[in-house]
Tab-separated table of C-alpha atoms and ligand atoms in Angstrom:
chain	number	residue	atom	x	y	z
F	730	MET	CA	24.727	50.054	-56.524
F	731	ILE	CA	25.506	51.298	-60.402
F	732	PRO	CA	23.576	54.420	-61.516
F	733	VAL	CA	21.094	54.634	-64.173
F	734	GLU	CA	20.640	57.932	-66.351
F	735	VAL	CA	16.777	58.674	-66.547
F	736	LEU	CA	14.906	61.775	-67.551
F	737	GLY	CA	18.129	63.688	-68.605
F	738	LYS	CA	19.378	62.680	-64.604
F	739	ARG	CA	21.266	60.483	-63.001
F	740	TRP	CA	19.603	58.272	-60.519
F	741	ASP	CA	21.227	56.236	-57.826
F	742	HIS	CA	18.954	53.275	-59.309
F	743	PRO	CA	15.849	53.187	-61.109
F	744	ILE	CA	13.942	52.777	-58.358
F	745	ALA	CA	11.203	56.363	-57.922
F	746	CYS	CA	8.862	57.577	-55.822
F	747	ALA	CA	5.332	57.504	-57.956
F	748	SER	CA	3.080	60.368	-58.449
F	749	GLY	CA	0.152	60.232	-55.448
F	750	ALA	CA	2.361	57.361	-53.332
F	751	LEU	CA	3.876	60.001	-50.567
F	752	ALA	CA	4.961	63.082	-52.093
F	753	ALA	CA	1.967	65.985	-51.654
F	754	HIS	CA	3.815	68.268	-49.474
F	755	LEU	CA	7.557	68.462	-48.735
F	756	PRO	CA	7.532	66.536	-45.882
F	757	GLY	CA	6.192	63.946	-47.933
F	758	MET	CA	9.239	63.780	-50.224
F	759	GLU	CA	11.685	64.247	-47.893
F	760	ASP	CA	10.188	60.586	-46.508
F	761	ALA	CA	10.383	59.080	-50.011
F	762	VAL	CA	14.453	60.255	-49.946
F	763	LEU	CA	14.912	58.999	-46.419
F	764	ARG	CA	13.466	55.940	-47.618
F	765	GLY	CA	15.574	55.777	-50.530
F	766	ALA	CA	14.105	56.796	-53.355
F	767	ALA	CA	16.588	57.508	-56.412
F	768	ALA	CA	13.759	60.302	-57.997
F	769	ILE	CA	10.634	61.926	-56.501
F	770	PHE	CA	7.397	62.186	-59.186
F	771	THR	CA	5.277	65.059	-56.921
F	772	LYS	CA	1.407	64.265	-56.039
F	773	THR	CA	-0.045	65.895	-59.572
F	774	ILE	CA	-0.734	69.662	-59.268
F	775	THR	CA	-3.379	71.302	-61.059
F	776	GLU	CA	-4.104	74.671	-62.261
F	777	SER	CA	-5.524	76.126	-59.045
F	778	PRO	CA	-5.089	74.286	-55.224
F	779	ARG	CA	-8.135	70.987	-54.640
F	780	GLU	CA	-8.981	69.685	-51.911
F	781	GLY	CA	-9.492	66.523	-53.928
F	782	HIS	CA	-12.610	63.758	-53.522
F	783	PRO	CA	-14.571	62.819	-49.752
F	784	GLY	CA	-13.637	60.208	-47.538
F	785	PRO	CA	-12.704	57.123	-47.401
F	786	VAL	CA	-9.891	57.792	-50.333
F	787	PHE	CA	-7.813	55.097	-50.126
F	788	VAL	CA	-9.036	50.976	-49.173
F	789	ASP	CA	-6.405	48.700	-49.168
F	790	TYR	CA	-7.419	44.690	-49.538
F	791	PRO	CA	-4.641	42.810	-49.591
F	792	ASP	CA	-5.476	39.447	-49.316
F	793	GLU	CA	-7.196	40.218	-52.274
F	794	GLY	CA	-3.867	41.796	-54.096
F	795	TYR	CA	-4.990	45.549	-55.331
F	796	ALA	CA	-6.057	48.495	-53.435
F	797	LEU	CA	-8.780	51.555	-55.001
F	798	ASN	CA	-8.053	55.221	-54.549
F	799	ALA	CA	-9.862	57.910	-55.480
F	800	MET	CA	-8.433	60.494	-54.121
F	801	GLY	CA	-9.574	63.337	-56.873
F	802	LEU	CA	-6.620	65.290	-57.175
F	803	PRO	CA	-5.993	66.701	-53.439
F	804	ASN	CA	-3.115	69.667	-54.218
F	805	PRO	CA	-1.766	72.568	-53.084
F	806	GLY	CA	-1.695	73.894	-56.346
F	807	PRO	CA	1.759	75.071	-58.257
F	808	ASP	CA	2.073	78.597	-56.536
F	809	ARG	CA	2.436	76.422	-52.993
F	810	MET	CA	4.388	73.536	-54.524
F	811	VAL	CA	6.828	75.594	-56.651
F	812	VAL	CA	8.173	76.731	-53.090
F	813	GLU	CA	8.052	73.272	-51.850
F	814	ILE	CA	9.873	71.953	-55.128
F	815	GLU	CA	12.302	74.696	-54.092
F	816	GLU	CA	12.397	74.137	-50.602
F	817	PHE	CA	12.805	70.521	-50.974
F	818	ARG	CA	16.460	71.140	-53.428
F	819	ASP	CA	18.188	73.398	-50.710
F	820	GLU	CA	18.137	70.221	-49.008
F	821	PHE	CA	18.770	67.222	-51.340
F	822	ASP	CA	20.304	66.609	-54.194
F	823	VAL	CA	17.519	64.388	-55.811
F	824	PRO	CA	16.021	64.514	-58.878
F	825	VAL	CA	12.272	65.883	-58.906
F	826	TYR	CA	9.274	65.935	-61.571
F	827	ALA	CA	6.637	67.502	-61.728
F	828	SER	CA	3.417	65.939	-62.139
F	829	VAL	CA	0.675	68.189	-63.809
F	830	ALA	CA	-3.026	67.524	-64.957
F	831	ALA	CA	-5.254	70.402	-66.459
F	832	ASP	CA	-8.625	69.952	-68.817
F	833	GLY	CA	-6.716	70.462	-71.772
F	834	PRO	CA	-3.545	72.094	-73.379
F	835	GLU	CA	-3.982	75.894	-72.310
F	836	GLY	CA	-3.635	74.643	-68.424
F	837	PHE	CA	-0.735	72.380	-69.260
F	838	ARG	CA	0.996	74.980	-71.030
F	839	LYS	CA	0.449	77.525	-68.018
F	840	LEU	CA	1.502	74.357	-65.673
F	841	ALA	CA	4.906	73.294	-67.737
F	842	ARG	CA	5.692	77.409	-67.170
F	843	ALA	CA	4.873	77.264	-63.666
F	844	PHE	CA	7.614	74.141	-62.881
F	845	SER	CA	9.915	75.063	-65.846
F	846	ASP	CA	13.052	76.641	-63.565
F	847	VAL	CA	12.539	74.465	-60.528
F	848	ALA	CA	10.963	70.979	-61.879
F	849	ASP	CA	13.989	68.830	-63.833
F	850	GLY	CA	11.201	67.373	-65.775
F	851	LEU	CA	7.334	67.144	-66.109
F	852	GLU	CA	5.157	64.227	-65.753
F	853	LEU	CA	1.733	64.761	-67.581
F	854	ASN	CA	-1.201	63.267	-65.849
F	855	VAL	CA	-3.162	62.029	-68.814
F	856	SER	CA	-4.465	58.966	-67.281
F	857	CYS	CA	-6.173	59.154	-63.711
F	858	PRO	CA	-9.392	57.122	-63.892
F	859	HIS	CA	-11.222	58.714	-61.287
F	860	ALA	CA	-10.295	62.486	-61.625
F	861	GLY	CA	-13.983	63.478	-63.162
F	862	LYS	CA	-15.333	64.738	-66.214
F	863	GLY	CA	-12.527	66.372	-68.464
F	864	TYR	CA	-9.841	65.034	-66.360
F	865	GLY	CA	-7.236	62.007	-66.677
F	866	ALA	CA	-7.857	59.027	-68.438
F	867	GLU	CA	-10.447	60.893	-70.507
F	868	LEU	CA	-8.425	62.859	-71.971
F	869	GLY	CA	-5.410	60.612	-72.202
F	870	SER	CA	-7.704	57.909	-74.116
F	871	ASP	CA	-7.802	60.171	-77.456
F	872	PRO	CA	-4.817	60.740	-79.629
F	873	GLU	CA	-5.333	63.684	-80.626
F	874	THR	CA	-6.539	65.511	-77.762
F	875	VAL	CA	-3.241	64.059	-76.198
F	876	ALA	CA	-0.422	65.406	-79.008
F	877	GLU	CA	-1.727	68.775	-78.281
F	878	ILE	CA	-1.439	68.685	-74.420
F	879	THR	CA	1.777	67.519	-75.059
F	880	GLU	CA	2.948	69.489	-77.432
F	881	ALA	CA	1.638	72.666	-75.047
F	882	ALA	CA	3.581	71.321	-72.410
F	883	VAL	CA	7.123	70.467	-74.221
F	884	ARG	CA	7.077	74.389	-75.863
F	885	ALA	CA	6.795	75.607	-72.278
F	886	PHE	CA	9.293	73.692	-70.673
F	887	ASP	CA	12.376	73.456	-70.538
F	888	GLY	CA	13.230	69.656	-69.931
F	889	PRO	CA	12.261	66.932	-70.311
F	890	VAL	CA	8.439	65.310	-70.643
F	891	SER	CA	6.666	62.237	-70.154
F	892	VAL	CA	3.281	61.514	-70.433
F	893	LYS	CA	1.903	59.132	-68.206
F	894	LEU	CA	-0.514	56.347	-70.003
F	895	THR	CA	-4.176	54.901	-68.896
F	896	PRO	CA	-4.238	51.304	-68.952
F	897	ASN	CA	-7.929	51.709	-69.753
F	898	VAL	CA	-7.591	51.537	-73.487
F	899	ASP	CA	-7.357	48.510	-76.346
F	900	ARG	CA	-3.898	47.277	-78.155
F	901	GLU	CA	-4.702	49.452	-81.192
F	902	THR	CA	-5.985	53.076	-78.815
F	903	LEU	CA	-2.006	52.828	-76.556
F	904	LEU	CA	-0.103	52.546	-79.690
F	905	GLU	CA	-1.436	55.858	-80.793
F	906	VAL	CA	-1.919	57.601	-78.168
F	907	ALA	CA	1.600	57.191	-77.634
F	908	ALA	CA	2.738	57.261	-80.449
F	909	ALA	CA	0.941	60.875	-80.614
F	910	ALA	CA	3.069	62.043	-77.455
F	911	ILE	CA	6.478	60.986	-79.227
F	912	ASP	CA	5.656	63.055	-82.279
F	913	ALA	CA	4.713	65.921	-79.924
F	914	GLY	CA	7.505	66.184	-78.284
F	915	ALA	CA	7.230	63.550	-75.629
F	916	GLU	CA	10.600	62.362	-74.161
F	917	ALA	CA	8.994	59.606	-71.895
F	918	LEU	CA	6.021	57.588	-70.910
F	919	THR	CA	5.233	56.818	-67.828
F	920	ALA	CA	3.123	53.591	-67.862
F	921	VAL	CA	1.094	53.218	-65.910
F	922	ASN	CA	-2.263	55.017	-63.957
F	923	THR	CA	-4.708	53.024	-61.963
F	924	LEU	CA	-7.362	50.534	-63.656
F	925	GLY	CA	-10.918	51.081	-63.883
F	926	PRO	CA	-12.307	52.597	-62.077
F	927	GLY	CA	-13.779	49.907	-60.126
F	928	LEU	CA	-16.513	49.446	-57.134
F	929	ARG	CA	-16.539	47.888	-53.710
F	930	ILE	CA	-19.803	48.266	-51.966
F	931	ASP	CA	-19.860	48.145	-47.884
F	932	LEU	CA	-22.599	45.355	-47.102
F	933	ARG	CA	-24.330	46.899	-44.323
F	934	THR	CA	-25.127	50.458	-45.578
F	935	ALA	CA	-25.669	49.086	-49.144
F	936	SER	CA	-23.390	52.336	-50.697
F	937	PRO	CA	-19.779	52.339	-52.154
F	938	VAL	CA	-17.049	51.875	-50.480
F	939	LEU	CA	-15.204	55.125	-51.224
F	940	GLY	CA	-16.672	58.413	-50.742
F	941	ALA	CA	-16.571	59.284	-54.564
F	942	GLY	CA	-18.181	55.953	-55.329
F	943	VAL	CA	-15.311	54.916	-57.871
F	944	GLY	CA	-12.104	54.363	-57.250
F	945	GLY	CA	-8.651	53.662	-59.663
F	946	LEU	CA	-7.462	50.011	-58.669
F	947	SER	CA	-3.543	49.555	-57.564
F	948	GLY	CA	-0.898	47.388	-56.354
F	949	PRO	CA	0.266	43.592	-57.080
F	950	ALA	CA	-3.091	42.748	-58.759
F	951	LEU	CA	-2.044	45.363	-61.376
F	952	LYS	CA	1.258	44.319	-62.513
F	953	PRO	CA	0.301	41.978	-65.647
F	954	ILE	CA	-1.508	44.685	-67.171
F	955	ALA	CA	1.385	47.530	-66.670
F	956	LEU	CA	4.307	44.641	-67.470
F	957	ARG	CA	2.286	43.624	-70.899
F	958	VAL	CA	1.991	47.618	-71.791
F	959	VAL	CA	5.188	48.639	-70.983
F	960	ALA	CA	6.229	45.595	-72.714
F	961	ASP	CA	3.738	46.627	-76.171
F	962	LEU	CA	5.517	49.889	-75.352
F	963	ALA	CA	8.722	48.830	-75.657
F	964	LEU	CA	8.857	46.731	-78.789
F	965	GLU	CA	7.173	49.472	-80.870
F	966	PHE	CA	8.922	53.047	-79.079
F	967	GLY	CA	11.684	51.669	-77.068
F	968	GLU	CA	14.268	53.234	-79.338
F	969	GLU	CA	12.530	56.616	-79.377
F	970	VAL	CA	11.965	56.842	-75.773
F	971	GLU	CA	11.944	55.919	-72.073
F	972	ILE	CA	9.676	53.912	-70.630
F	973	ILE	CA	9.147	54.114	-67.138
F	974	GLY	CA	7.073	51.608	-65.459
F	975	VAL	CA	4.803	51.614	-62.759
F	976	GLY	CA	2.235	49.078	-61.434
F	977	GLY	CA	2.039	46.558	-59.023
F	978	ILE	CA	6.281	46.700	-57.590
F	979	ARG	CA	6.683	45.796	-54.419
F	980	SER	CA	9.991	43.601	-54.330
F	981	GLY	CA	13.506	43.739	-56.824
F	982	GLU	CA	11.883	40.784	-58.374
F	983	ASP	CA	9.037	42.912	-59.935
F	984	VAL	CA	11.608	45.419	-60.322
F	985	VAL	CA	13.503	43.013	-62.929
F	986	GLU	CA	10.684	41.668	-64.079
F	987	PHE	CA	9.980	45.555	-65.453
F	988	LEU	CA	13.315	45.725	-66.773
F	989	LEU	CA	13.189	42.531	-68.860
F	990	ALA	CA	10.057	43.541	-70.765
F	991	GLY	CA	11.980	47.075	-71.723
F	992	ALA	CA	11.760	50.091	-68.859
F	993	LYS	CA	14.545	52.457	-68.023
F	994	ALA	CA	13.312	52.991	-64.531
F	995	VAL	CA	9.926	52.245	-62.523
F	996	GLN	CA	7.955	53.903	-59.811
F	997	VAL	CA	6.153	52.648	-56.682
F	998	ALA	CA	2.675	53.867	-55.187
F	999	THR	CA	0.587	51.395	-53.306
F	1000	ALA	CA	3.873	49.183	-51.935
F	1001	ALA	CA	5.604	52.844	-50.294
F	1002	ARG	CA	3.315	52.759	-47.463
F	1003	GLU	CA	4.586	49.476	-46.063
F	1004	LYS	CA	7.777	49.235	-47.907
F	1005	ASP	CA	11.663	51.486	-48.692
F	1006	PHE	CA	12.661	52.214	-52.129
F	1007	GLY	CA	16.085	51.572	-50.954
F	1008	ASP	CA	15.462	47.759	-49.505
F	1009	ILE	CA	14.162	47.331	-52.919
F	1010	ALA	CA	16.962	48.493	-54.923
F	1011	MET	CA	19.122	46.505	-52.745
F	1012	GLU	CA	17.065	42.967	-53.821
F	1013	THR	CA	16.991	44.594	-57.284
F	1014	TYR	CA	20.858	44.785	-57.397
F	1015	ARG	CA	21.409	41.427	-55.642
F	1016	ILE	CA	18.388	39.436	-58.206
F	1017	LEU	CA	20.447	41.261	-60.831
F	1018	LYS	CA	23.777	40.037	-60.119
F	1019	GLU	CA	22.390	36.637	-59.482
F	1020	LEU	CA	20.828	36.886	-62.946
F	1021	GLY	CA	24.547	37.156	-64.769
F	1022	TYR	CA	23.438	41.034	-65.248
F	1023	GLU	CA	26.396	43.350	-64.236
F	1024	GLU	CA	24.370	46.294	-64.495
F	1025	PRO	CA	20.281	47.231	-65.010
F	1026	GLU	CA	20.745	48.338	-68.411
F	1027	GLU	CA	21.669	45.196	-69.302
F	1028	ALA	CA	18.620	43.687	-68.373
F	1029	ILE	CA	16.574	46.483	-70.655
F	1030	GLY	CA	13.932	44.955	-72.862
F	1031	ALA	CA	15.611	41.461	-72.866
F	1032	ALA	CA	12.563	39.625	-72.216
F	1033	LEU	CA	11.211	41.717	-76.190
F	1034	PRO	CA	12.355	39.352	-78.685
F	1035	GLU	CA	10.545	36.230	-77.721
F	1036	TYR	CA	7.493	38.703	-76.478
F	1037	ARG	CA	7.520	39.843	-80.433
F	1038	GLU	CA	7.523	36.378	-81.670
F	1039	ARG	CA	4.680	35.108	-78.910
F	1040	LEU	CA	2.803	38.164	-80.393
F	1041	ARG	CA	3.562	36.739	-84.154
F	1042	ARG	CA	1.967	34.385	-83.820
F	1043	LEU	CA	-1.115	35.613	-82.382
F	1044	GLY	CA	-0.878	37.724	-85.486
F	1045	TRP	CA	-1.127	41.190	-82.915
F	1046	CYS	CA	2.766	42.005	-84.377
F	1047	GLN	CA	4.491	41.461	-87.870
D	1182	LIG	C1	-2.992	57.028	-52.807
D	1182	LIG	C2	-2.476	57.085	-54.877
D	1182	LIG	C3	-2.558	58.327	-55.393
D	1182	LIG	C4	-2.811	58.354	-56.542
D	1182	LIG	N1	-2.396	59.712	-56.648
D	1182	LIG	C5	-1.728	59.774	-58.410
D	1182	LIG	C6	-1.573	60.794	-58.691
D	1182	LIG	O1	-1.858	62.374	-57.879
D	1182	LIG	N2	-1.107	61.436	-59.953
D	1182	LIG	C7	-0.788	60.343	-60.712
D	1182	LIG	O2	-0.199	60.366	-61.918
D	1182	LIG	N3	-0.615	58.943	-60.689
D	1182	LIG	C8	-1.364	58.797	-59.148
D	1182	LIG	N4	-1.679	57.822	-58.355
D	1182	LIG	C9	-1.319	56.725	-59.520
D	1182	LIG	C10	0.337	55.815	-59.002
D	1182	LIG	O3	1.114	57.259	-59.214
D	1182	LIG	C11	0.659	54.425	-59.921
D	1182	LIG	O4	0.474	55.023	-61.194
D	1182	LIG	C12	-0.441	53.174	-59.518
D	1182	LIG	O5	-0.548	53.224	-58.467
D	1182	LIG	C13	0.073	51.946	-60.022
D	1182	LIG	O6	1.229	51.485	-59.344
D	1182	LIG	P1	1.183	51.192	-57.730
D	1182	LIG	O7	0.931	49.941	-58.293
D	1182	LIG	O8	2.369	50.820	-57.305
D	1182	LIG	O9	0.210	51.788	-56.920
D	1182	LIG	C14	-2.108	57.591	-56.993
D	1182	LIG	C15	-2.395	55.921	-56.635
D	1182	LIG	C16	-2.374	55.794	-55.174
D	1182	LIG	C17	-2.843	54.543	-54.564
């Protein structure tokens, strides 16, 4: 496998463990590496430890192609997580990026400082659709707020910062939010967090299935939305920042599709429950070879010229 350069580091291949997939604590991070992840994005860490929402927090509907989750950002807080990342580093030479969330710029600044000496980069979670009032997608749908948060984090962190975007906005707002993040110093965009929130109801109890009531939609049904967001971002900002694709990836074919749409690398969350990152990587390189690409780099953005042409016909692009 030919390695790739992402967020200032060499990754063995372009497939990382997404925030919240496995890596809430050290054993989760170890597990992700043993199962072949090229990089780790930690579970989102908040300023203080959080217990998260009451259960059930995750429900899978494989026949319908999606899962819903409303974990509520359970995490051990920055002090404990810094120690866990240090222990992880003693064991493995795999890039680790801290995912962080707060309710405004000051909180993001504190978290950025807390992880500055231990993490290879930061991912700003301004996109969780079920984290509660004042958190997540509520912040990430407003370009000015995203600019303030990104600037605060970039100033306090010595390394690359990626802003994780919500798909729950229209195309114009998406591009405004992304531009705000880039102007404020983000080196990468992660797209996308979960869609929604969505609702499922238990027929017998006539109550929402999830403890929180609603939850973010992930898994294969999210893939076409995530791909479109990645392609829109790549068309507009592909020369300026790295784009990390996430949403519904479970096979090498999925990964190649994201590369063609302009992603430099990808993350996997829902499918990591049943498939190893290393297996997806092997499939990816086999398919790239079959398609005539010598390395992932050559495939990045190959679909964009034709995508741009089709958007032009819709009047959505110049
Ligand atoms: C159980 C679960 C927990 C998640 N926790 C987080 C989180 O803490 N922070 C975050 O930014 N995204 C979180 N996500 C979102 C994923 O990182 C990812 O953006 C989304 O699930 C789409 O990818 P997928 O279809 O591969 O799951 C979580 C997703 C799931 C399924």
